[in-house]
Amino acid sequence: MAAAKSTRNDVQGALELAVFAGGRVTRHPLPAEGRVSLGRSPENDVPIDDSSVSRRHAIIHLGPPIAIEDLGSANGTRLRRERSAGPTTKLLELQPEQGKTMELAVGDAVNLGSTLIVILPREGAASAAPGQGPGQPIVLDPAMERLYALAERVAGAPITVILLGETGAGKEVLAEHIHRRSPRAQGPFVRLNCAALSESLLESELFGHERGAFTSAVQAKPGLLETAEKGTVLLDEVGELPPSIQVKLLRVLEERKVMRVGGLSPRPIDVRFLSATNRDLAAEVKRGAFREDLFFRLNGIALTIPPLRARIAEIAPLARAIADRTASAVGRPAPAFAPETLAALEAHRWPGNIRELRNVIERAVVLSGGDTLLPEHLLLDAAAALPPSEARLAAGPVEAHPAAAPAEARSAAVPAEATAPPPAEGAGGLRGELDAIERRRIVDALEQCAGNQTQAAALLGMPRRTFVARLSAYGIPRPRKGKATR
């Protein structure tokens, strides 16, 4: 579940699972084949923190065909599907028998207890505009147009590329675009989140292992670098790589060979490397946290993605695309946007960028219940609105930065600012419930990560500064190193 593999002609390998629970939406990349377990227990591939979901609730079988199996859950698994009957359309609710599978189609809405899950195409998820086809990003801002024009030229060369930008700005979408425009487009595109795995698991995922290399290695397994043969590997959050893995990755980049854990001889590989980070790697090199030789190997050319608040022209089209897709997934007509709703979206600071926009719009569609999205459905924080002068700021020119200038690339973008407005005085109803849910999720994330704030923020998909500010807003004491919050 830490990586997703896809090819250009393999739609099944480009899927994700959207989970609607507790007024929020989480997304989980799905593998091309195999089984994905769902349930309340953290041992599941996709844990769902909701009391209506059983500890081991269901399994999704990824074929083809795709199917779901209920594991004897207390509150059941129900599939909602439309069936046309003449001029009318009926909404059927189907329930698989325990131990038997029921076939699913992409876009089917499934209830696990009171939660909703939907399997959706992952390729170009939040950036695909209606009518542009899967994987076609919305590019309307002049700076983004220059960036993508440059990416087109870079795609045809074997040079390594590092993508810089804030969390959720669209680095993975740009990486997939480079892959699709490259001579390796027919090969696999493999993404690994370097911040999502422990050091030992990261080594095994990247390089693979031989049978008996460690206790649970009952059979040999190729690593992601081997499975990406003739394709592209995206090392997301590359700045989070542990020093020991940095050394081994550098050797792979130089020799184009990989040594499995427990192996005796290296195996040749033919892959292209892309990497992405929201860190200033030049500064990390200076303070000794990132190897300088690996930095230069990865940074053949650096492309900086402007934050969403500097691309105001793209906010409304992105919001409409996300709303249309979400409404279709939950069986509703596409909603309209009130003018004041669009104004509120364009005035927001978006510290989480497109990822935050996607969550806001999906939540609004689920909660609205009507055919028009109003500002109150967005549940935006007023303190996160852009000042008028900053809202009018145009994005600066996009440049390609050689190996020595990633810090300059970062400085060209508008600096991220954490937003941490406390819950409004006397706020009740839905907003108060959502605040309570968010607080609980933050505390749970800290406990899962043994009090490590950086890892907890990454687990929640939240910028670290925003996470720290949320701790203060909700009165959660910042844990000391090595101690979890209770």
Short mmCIF file of C-alpha atoms in Angstrom, two decimals, residues 127-376:
data_model
loop_
_atom_site.label_atom_id
_atom_site.label_comp_id
_atom_site.label_asym_id
_atom_site.label_seq_id
_atom_site.Cartn_x
_atom_site.Cartn_y
_atom_site.Cartn_z
CA SER A 127 -6.29 17.64 -11.63
CA ALA A 128 -8.29 16.06 -14.42
CA ALA A 129 -10.68 18.51 -15.98
CA PRO A 130 -14.02 17.42 -17.41
CA GLY A 131 -13.62 16.52 -21.05
CA GLN A 132 -9.83 16.43 -20.94
CA GLY A 133 -9.53 12.74 -20.27
CA PRO A 134 -7.71 10.89 -17.48
CA GLY A 135 -4.35 12.23 -16.48
CA GLN A 136 -4.74 15.55 -18.30
CA PRO A 137 -3.98 18.27 -15.74
CA ILE A 138 -5.74 21.61 -15.56
CA VAL A 139 -3.13 24.17 -16.58
CA LEU A 140 -4.48 27.73 -16.88
CA ASP A 141 -2.06 29.84 -14.87
CA PRO A 142 0.75 31.39 -16.99
CA ALA A 143 3.44 30.14 -14.61
CA MET A 144 2.03 26.61 -14.78
CA GLU A 145 1.85 26.78 -18.57
CA ARG A 146 5.55 27.63 -18.68
CA LEU A 147 6.30 24.88 -16.18
CA TYR A 148 4.49 22.20 -18.19
CA ALA A 149 6.07 23.39 -21.43
CA LEU A 150 9.46 22.93 -19.79
CA ALA A 151 8.40 19.52 -18.45
CA GLU A 152 7.53 18.45 -22.01
CA ARG A 153 11.11 19.18 -23.10
CA VAL A 154 12.59 17.47 -20.05
CA ALA A 155 10.42 14.36 -20.51
CA GLY A 156 12.22 13.21 -23.65
CA ALA A 157 15.67 13.27 -22.05
CA PRO A 158 17.07 10.63 -19.65
CA ILE A 159 18.07 13.31 -17.12
CA THR A 160 17.01 12.93 -13.48
CA VAL A 161 14.40 15.47 -12.35
CA ILE A 162 13.60 16.78 -8.89
CA LEU A 163 10.21 18.39 -8.31
CA LEU A 164 10.02 21.08 -5.64
CA GLY A 165 6.92 22.55 -4.07
CA GLU A 166 4.70 22.64 -1.04
CA THR A 167 2.76 19.64 0.18
CA GLY A 168 -0.20 18.89 -2.10
CA ALA A 169 0.84 21.35 -4.84
CA GLY A 170 0.73 18.71 -7.60
CA LYS A 171 4.22 17.22 -7.70
CA GLU A 172 2.97 13.68 -8.31
CA VAL A 173 0.64 14.81 -11.11
CA LEU A 174 3.56 16.55 -12.82
CA ALA A 175 5.73 13.45 -12.35
CA GLU A 176 3.09 11.26 -14.04
CA HIS A 177 2.83 13.82 -16.83
CA ILE A 178 6.60 13.62 -17.41
CA HIS A 179 6.37 9.82 -17.45
CA ARG A 180 3.51 9.80 -19.97
CA ARG A 181 5.42 12.16 -22.28
CA SER A 182 8.65 10.19 -22.06
CA PRO A 183 9.95 7.29 -24.20
CA ARG A 184 9.18 5.09 -21.17
CA ALA A 185 5.44 5.81 -21.27
CA GLN A 186 4.61 2.17 -22.08
CA GLY A 187 6.53 1.02 -19.01
CA PRO A 188 5.37 1.12 -15.38
CA PHE A 189 5.17 4.25 -13.23
CA VAL A 190 6.03 3.34 -9.64
CA ARG A 191 5.64 5.78 -6.74
CA LEU A 192 7.17 5.32 -3.31
CA ASN A 193 6.44 7.62 -0.37
CA CYS A 194 9.78 7.65 1.44
CA ALA A 195 8.18 9.11 4.58
CA ALA A 196 5.54 6.39 4.94
CA LEU A 197 7.75 3.42 5.84
CA SER A 198 10.23 2.56 8.55
CA GLU A 199 13.89 2.26 7.57
CA SER A 200 13.84 -1.55 7.45
CA LEU A 201 10.62 -1.70 5.40
CA LEU A 202 11.84 1.06 3.11
CA GLU A 203 14.98 -0.92 2.26
CA SER A 204 12.96 -4.05 1.51
CA GLU A 205 10.40 -2.14 -0.58
CA LEU A 206 13.05 -0.34 -2.64
CA PHE A 207 15.61 -3.09 -3.17
CA GLY A 208 13.64 -6.29 -2.55
CA HIS A 209 14.78 -9.24 -0.47
CA GLU A 210 15.78 -12.86 -0.83
CA ARG A 211 14.04 -15.74 0.91
CA GLY A 212 15.17 -16.01 4.52
CA ALA A 213 16.69 -12.51 4.60
CA PHE A 214 14.65 -11.87 7.78
CA THR A 215 12.06 -13.68 9.86
CA SER A 216 8.98 -12.96 7.74
CA ALA A 217 10.75 -13.31 4.36
CA VAL A 218 9.20 -16.67 3.45
CA GLN A 219 9.83 -16.09 -0.25
CA ALA A 220 11.97 -13.85 -2.44
CA LYS A 221 10.44 -10.54 -3.45
CA PRO A 222 11.67 -8.08 -6.10
CA GLY A 223 11.89 -4.46 -4.97
CA LEU A 224 10.16 -1.50 -6.55
CA LEU A 225 13.26 -0.61 -8.53
CA GLU A 226 13.16 -4.04 -10.20
CA THR A 227 9.42 -3.95 -10.87
CA ALA A 228 9.81 -0.54 -12.56
CA GLU A 229 12.03 -2.02 -15.29
CA LYS A 230 11.86 0.09 -18.50
CA GLY A 231 9.68 2.57 -16.62
CA THR A 232 9.88 5.43 -14.13
CA VAL A 233 10.31 5.55 -10.34
CA LEU A 234 9.07 8.55 -8.34
CA LEU A 235 10.73 8.90 -4.94
CA ASP A 236 8.20 11.08 -3.16
CA GLU A 237 9.32 12.92 -0.01
CA VAL A 238 12.91 12.00 -0.91
CA GLY A 239 14.18 14.40 1.75
CA GLU A 240 12.92 11.94 4.39
CA LEU A 241 15.27 9.10 3.34
CA PRO A 242 17.35 7.75 6.26
CA PRO A 243 21.15 8.14 5.84
CA SER A 244 21.71 4.39 5.39
CA ILE A 245 19.21 4.23 2.52
CA GLN A 246 20.74 7.36 0.95
CA VAL A 247 24.08 5.52 0.66
CA LYS A 248 22.51 2.49 -1.05
CA LEU A 249 20.37 4.61 -3.38
CA LEU A 250 23.44 6.57 -4.47
CA ARG A 251 25.13 3.30 -5.41
CA VAL A 252 22.08 2.27 -7.45
CA LEU A 253 22.06 5.60 -9.29
CA GLU A 254 25.75 5.32 -10.12
CA GLU A 255 25.92 1.63 -11.05
CA ARG A 256 22.34 1.02 -12.26
CA LYS A 257 22.36 -2.20 -10.26
CA VAL A 258 20.37 -3.19 -7.18
CA MET A 259 21.30 -5.56 -4.39
CA ARG A 260 18.40 -7.29 -2.67
CA VAL A 261 18.39 -7.56 1.12
CA GLY A 262 20.13 -10.85 1.85
CA GLY A 263 21.35 -11.13 -1.75
CA LEU A 264 24.84 -12.09 -2.90
CA SER A 265 25.05 -10.47 -6.32
CA PRO A 266 23.60 -7.21 -7.76
CA ARG A 267 20.92 -7.21 -10.44
CA PRO A 268 20.99 -4.71 -13.36
CA ILE A 269 18.02 -2.33 -13.68
CA ASP A 270 16.85 0.08 -16.39
CA VAL A 271 14.68 2.78 -14.79
CA ARG A 272 14.38 6.54 -14.82
CA PHE A 273 14.40 8.37 -11.50
CA LEU A 274 12.18 11.30 -10.57
CA SER A 275 12.08 12.66 -7.03
CA ALA A 276 9.90 15.12 -5.17
CA THR A 277 10.20 17.01 -1.91
CA ASN A 278 8.79 19.97 -0.02
CA ARG A 279 12.12 20.48 1.73
CA ASP A 280 15.03 22.73 0.74
CA LEU A 281 17.52 19.96 0.02
CA ALA A 282 20.40 22.40 -0.37
CA ALA A 283 19.80 23.54 3.20
CA GLU A 284 19.48 19.90 4.31
CA VAL A 285 22.88 19.21 2.72
CA LYS A 286 24.45 22.14 4.59
CA ARG A 287 23.20 20.90 7.95
CA GLY A 288 24.34 17.35 7.19
CA ALA A 289 20.90 15.73 6.96
CA PHE A 290 21.15 14.84 3.25
CA ARG A 291 24.14 13.54 1.31
CA GLU A 292 25.61 16.08 -1.09
CA ASP A 293 26.63 13.45 -3.66
CA LEU A 294 23.11 11.97 -3.73
CA PHE A 295 21.67 15.48 -3.98
CA PHE A 296 23.68 16.20 -7.14
CA ARG A 297 22.79 12.80 -8.60
CA LEU A 298 19.07 13.38 -8.14
CA ASN A 299 19.07 17.02 -9.15
CA GLY A 300 19.85 16.98 -12.87
CA ILE A 301 17.17 19.66 -13.23
CA ALA A 302 14.76 21.12 -10.68
CA LEU A 303 11.18 22.13 -11.48
CA THR A 304 9.34 24.26 -8.93
CA ILE A 305 5.55 24.04 -8.71
CA PRO A 306 3.87 27.27 -7.51
CA PRO A 307 1.46 26.90 -4.57
CA LEU A 308 -2.25 26.88 -5.32
CA ARG A 309 -2.76 30.37 -3.83
CA ALA A 310 -0.48 31.71 -6.59
CA ARG A 311 -2.63 29.97 -9.26
CA ILE A 312 -6.00 31.55 -8.55
CA ALA A 313 -7.21 31.04 -12.12
CA GLU A 314 -7.07 27.27 -11.59
CA ILE A 315 -9.03 27.10 -8.33
CA ALA A 316 -12.55 27.26 -9.78
CA PRO A 317 -11.94 24.72 -12.60
CA LEU A 318 -10.26 22.35 -10.16
CA ALA A 319 -13.11 22.72 -7.67
CA ARG A 320 -15.73 22.02 -10.35
CA ALA A 321 -13.84 18.94 -11.58
CA ILE A 322 -13.55 17.54 -8.06
CA ALA A 323 -17.20 18.29 -7.28
CA ASP A 324 -18.43 16.62 -10.50
CA ARG A 325 -16.37 13.54 -9.80
CA THR A 326 -17.44 13.28 -6.16
CA ALA A 327 -21.12 13.82 -6.96
CA SER A 328 -20.99 11.09 -9.59
CA ALA A 329 -19.38 8.71 -7.08
CA VAL A 330 -22.14 9.22 -4.49
CA GLY A 331 -24.95 9.10 -7.03
CA ARG A 332 -25.86 12.80 -7.12
CA PRO A 333 -26.07 15.33 -9.95
CA ALA A 334 -23.09 17.67 -10.26
CA PRO A 335 -23.66 20.68 -7.98
CA ALA A 336 -23.43 24.33 -9.00
CA PHE A 337 -21.21 26.80 -7.19
CA ALA A 338 -22.71 30.00 -5.81
CA PRO A 339 -20.62 33.09 -6.79
CA GLU A 340 -19.81 33.77 -3.14
CA THR A 341 -18.60 30.17 -2.79
CA LEU A 342 -16.09 30.61 -5.61
CA ALA A 343 -15.03 33.94 -4.09
CA ALA A 344 -14.39 32.21 -0.75
CA LEU A 345 -12.35 29.48 -2.44
CA GLU A 346 -10.22 32.01 -4.30
CA ALA A 347 -9.63 34.05 -1.14
CA HIS A 348 -8.45 31.07 0.91
CA ARG A 349 -4.73 30.60 1.57
CA TRP A 350 -4.70 26.82 0.87
CA PRO A 351 -1.74 25.74 3.01
CA GLY A 352 -2.48 22.15 1.92
CA ASN A 353 -2.83 23.19 -1.75
CA ILE A 354 -4.75 20.86 -4.11
CA ARG A 355 -4.94 18.10 -1.51
CA GLU A 356 -6.70 20.47 0.87
CA LEU A 357 -8.97 21.79 -1.92
CA ARG A 358 -9.96 18.24 -2.81
CA ASN A 359 -10.86 17.40 0.79
CA VAL A 360 -12.85 20.64 1.20
CA ILE A 361 -14.88 20.11 -1.99
CA GLU A 362 -15.52 16.42 -1.40
CA ARG A 363 -16.68 17.16 2.13
CA ALA A 364 -18.91 19.98 0.87
CA VAL A 365 -20.55 17.73 -1.73
CA VAL A 366 -21.21 15.01 0.84
CA LEU A 367 -22.60 17.43 3.43
CA SER A 368 -24.54 19.86 1.20
CA GLY A 369 -27.49 17.65 0.25
CA GLY A 370 -28.58 20.22 -2.35
CA ASP A 371 -27.81 21.22 -5.92
CA THR A 372 -25.75 24.32 -5.05
CA LEU A 373 -22.63 24.56 -2.90
CA LEU A 374 -22.80 27.53 -0.53
CA PRO A 375 -19.94 29.05 1.52
CA GLU A 376 -21.20 27.43 4.72
#
